[in-house]
PDB file of C-alpha atoms in Angstrom:
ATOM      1  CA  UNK R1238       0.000   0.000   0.000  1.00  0.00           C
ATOM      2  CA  UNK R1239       1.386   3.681  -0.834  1.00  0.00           C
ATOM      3  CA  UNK R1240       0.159   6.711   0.529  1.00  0.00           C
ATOM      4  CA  UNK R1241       0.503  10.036  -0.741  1.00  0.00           C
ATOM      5  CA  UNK R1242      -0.367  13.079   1.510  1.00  0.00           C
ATOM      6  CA  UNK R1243      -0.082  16.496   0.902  1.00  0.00           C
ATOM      7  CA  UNK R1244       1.161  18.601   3.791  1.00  0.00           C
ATOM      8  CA  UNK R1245       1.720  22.396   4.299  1.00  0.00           C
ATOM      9  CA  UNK R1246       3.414  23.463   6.665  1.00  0.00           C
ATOM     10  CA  UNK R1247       2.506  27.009   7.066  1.00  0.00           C
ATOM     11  CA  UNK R1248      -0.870  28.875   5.700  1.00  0.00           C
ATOM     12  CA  UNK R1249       1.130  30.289   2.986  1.00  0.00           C
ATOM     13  CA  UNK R1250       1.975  27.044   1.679  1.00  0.00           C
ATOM     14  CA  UNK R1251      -1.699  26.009   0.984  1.00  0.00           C
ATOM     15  CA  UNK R1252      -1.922  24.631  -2.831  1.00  0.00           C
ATOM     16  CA  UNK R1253      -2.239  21.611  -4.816  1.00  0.00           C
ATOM     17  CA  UNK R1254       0.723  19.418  -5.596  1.00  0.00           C
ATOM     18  CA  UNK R1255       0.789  17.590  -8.937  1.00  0.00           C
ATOM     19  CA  UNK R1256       2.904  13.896  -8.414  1.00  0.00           C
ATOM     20  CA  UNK R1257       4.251  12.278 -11.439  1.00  0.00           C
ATOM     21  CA  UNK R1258       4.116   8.694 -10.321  1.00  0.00           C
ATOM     22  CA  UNK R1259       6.126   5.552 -12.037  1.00  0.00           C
ATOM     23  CA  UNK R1260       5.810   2.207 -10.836  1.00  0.00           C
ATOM     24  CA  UNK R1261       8.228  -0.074 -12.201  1.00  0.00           C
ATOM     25  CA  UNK R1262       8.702  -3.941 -11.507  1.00  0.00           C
ATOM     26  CA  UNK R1263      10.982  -6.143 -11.119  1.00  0.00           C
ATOM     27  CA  UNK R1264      10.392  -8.769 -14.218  1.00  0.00           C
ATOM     28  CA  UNK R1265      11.862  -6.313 -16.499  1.00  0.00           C
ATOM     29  CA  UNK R1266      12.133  -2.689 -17.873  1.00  0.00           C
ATOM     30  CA  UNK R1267       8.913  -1.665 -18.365  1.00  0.00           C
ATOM     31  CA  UNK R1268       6.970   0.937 -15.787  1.00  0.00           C
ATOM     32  CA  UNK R1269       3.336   2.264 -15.390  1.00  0.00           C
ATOM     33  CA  UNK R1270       3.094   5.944 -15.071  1.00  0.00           C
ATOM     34  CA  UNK R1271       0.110   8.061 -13.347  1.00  0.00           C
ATOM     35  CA  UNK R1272      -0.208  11.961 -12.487  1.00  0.00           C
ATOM     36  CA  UNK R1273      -2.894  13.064  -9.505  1.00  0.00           C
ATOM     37  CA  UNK R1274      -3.367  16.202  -8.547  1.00  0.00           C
ATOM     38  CA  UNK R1275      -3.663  16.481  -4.651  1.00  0.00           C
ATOM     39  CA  UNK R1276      -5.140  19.504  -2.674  1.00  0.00           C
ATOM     40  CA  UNK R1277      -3.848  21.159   0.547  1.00  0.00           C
ATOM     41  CA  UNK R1278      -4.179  18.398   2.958  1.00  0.00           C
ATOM     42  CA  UNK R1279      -5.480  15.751   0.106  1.00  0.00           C
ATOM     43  CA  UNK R1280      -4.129  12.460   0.481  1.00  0.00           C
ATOM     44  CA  UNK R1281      -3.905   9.263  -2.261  1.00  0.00           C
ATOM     45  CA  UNK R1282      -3.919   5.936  -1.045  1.00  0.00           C
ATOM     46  CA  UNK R1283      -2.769   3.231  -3.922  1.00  0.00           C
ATOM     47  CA  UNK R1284      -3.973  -0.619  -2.662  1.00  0.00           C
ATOM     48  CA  UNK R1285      -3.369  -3.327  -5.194  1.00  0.00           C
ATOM     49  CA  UNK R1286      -5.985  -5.102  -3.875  1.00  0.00           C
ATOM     50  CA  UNK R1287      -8.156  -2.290  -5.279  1.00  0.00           C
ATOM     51  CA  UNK R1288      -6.028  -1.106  -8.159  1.00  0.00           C
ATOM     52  CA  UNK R1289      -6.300  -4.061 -10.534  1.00  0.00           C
ATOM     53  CA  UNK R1290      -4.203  -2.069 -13.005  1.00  0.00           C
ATOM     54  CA  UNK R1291      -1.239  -1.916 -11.011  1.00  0.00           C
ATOM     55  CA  UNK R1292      -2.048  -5.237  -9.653  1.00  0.00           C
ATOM     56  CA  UNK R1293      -1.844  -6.770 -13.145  1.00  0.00           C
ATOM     57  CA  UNK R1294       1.126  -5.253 -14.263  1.00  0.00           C
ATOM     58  CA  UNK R1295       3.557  -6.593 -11.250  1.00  0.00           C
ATOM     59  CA  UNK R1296       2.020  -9.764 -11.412  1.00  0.00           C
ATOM     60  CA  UNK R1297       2.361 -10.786  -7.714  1.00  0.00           C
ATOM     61  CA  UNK R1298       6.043 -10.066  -8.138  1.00  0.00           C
ATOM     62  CA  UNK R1299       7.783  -6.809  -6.298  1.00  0.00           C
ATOM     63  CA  UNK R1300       7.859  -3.276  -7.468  1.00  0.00           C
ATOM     64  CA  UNK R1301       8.796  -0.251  -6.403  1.00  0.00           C
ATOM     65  CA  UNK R1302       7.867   3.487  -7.065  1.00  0.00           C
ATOM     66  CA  UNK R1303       9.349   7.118  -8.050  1.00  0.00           C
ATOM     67  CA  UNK R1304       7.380  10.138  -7.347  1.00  0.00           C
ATOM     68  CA  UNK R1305       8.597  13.561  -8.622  1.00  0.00           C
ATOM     69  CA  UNK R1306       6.229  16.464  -6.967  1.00  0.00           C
ATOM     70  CA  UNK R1307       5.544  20.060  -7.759  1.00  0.00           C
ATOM     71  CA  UNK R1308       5.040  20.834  -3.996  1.00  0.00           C
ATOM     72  CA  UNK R1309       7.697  20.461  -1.522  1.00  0.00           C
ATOM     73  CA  UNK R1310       5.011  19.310   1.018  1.00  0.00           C
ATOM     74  CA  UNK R1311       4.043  15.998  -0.629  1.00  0.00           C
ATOM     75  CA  UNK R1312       4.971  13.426   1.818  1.00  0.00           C
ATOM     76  CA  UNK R1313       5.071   9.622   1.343  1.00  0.00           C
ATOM     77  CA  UNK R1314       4.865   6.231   3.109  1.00  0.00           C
ATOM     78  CA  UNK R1315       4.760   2.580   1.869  1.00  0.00           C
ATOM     79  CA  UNK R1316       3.355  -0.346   4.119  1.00  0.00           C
ATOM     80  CA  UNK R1317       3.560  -4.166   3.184  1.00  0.00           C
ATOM     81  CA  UNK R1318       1.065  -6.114   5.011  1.00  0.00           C
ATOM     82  CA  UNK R1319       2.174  -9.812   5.345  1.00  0.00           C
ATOM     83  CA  UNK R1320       0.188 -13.267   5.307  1.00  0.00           C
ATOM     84  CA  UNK R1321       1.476 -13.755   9.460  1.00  0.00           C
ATOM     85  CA  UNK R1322       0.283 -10.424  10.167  1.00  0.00           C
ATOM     86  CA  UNK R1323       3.819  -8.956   9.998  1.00  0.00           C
ATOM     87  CA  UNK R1324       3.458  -5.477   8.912  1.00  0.00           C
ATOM     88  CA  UNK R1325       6.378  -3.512   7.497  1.00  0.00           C
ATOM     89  CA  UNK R1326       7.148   0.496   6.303  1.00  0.00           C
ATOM     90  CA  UNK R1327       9.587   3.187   5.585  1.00  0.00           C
ATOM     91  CA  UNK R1328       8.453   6.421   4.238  1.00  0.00           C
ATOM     92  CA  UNK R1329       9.512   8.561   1.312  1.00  0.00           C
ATOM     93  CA  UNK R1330      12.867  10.544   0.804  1.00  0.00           C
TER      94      UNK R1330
END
């Protein structure tokens, strides 16, 4: 699961953040790209359980993501839920 948040820290600071997203995977080369918009304190949470395209292009193999931002204020976080109920996460750098 990724989430996507964006977070002002000051009232100046309040507008939308554009995020260029590319997932790529690890079979090969090839990568999915997606752009969302986000508003001041919008937040985009990506499940493959409910995004069947993203789903279907790692095919149950890993992945991982880039995200280029307009907004310095766009914060991230990944979490991988296991089968034992391990969870792990980092977040976004």
């Amino acid at each position: 699961m990724l989430i996507f948040q964006n977070s002002p820290t000051h009232q100046g600071a309040f507008r939308d953040a554009r995020i260029h997203l590319q997932l790529f995977r690890e079979a090969d080369e090839a990568y999915l790209e997606r752009t969302v918009v986000l508003p001041s304190y919008g937040r985009l949470t990506i499940d493959l359980e409910a995004d069947q395209a993203w789903a279907e292009f790692l095919q149950g193999q890993s992945g991982w993501v880039t995200a280029k931002a307009d907004n310095p204020y766009v914060i991230g976080w990944y979490f991988d839920f296991g089968t034992t109920g391990a969870v792990a996460g980092d977040h976004s750098f």
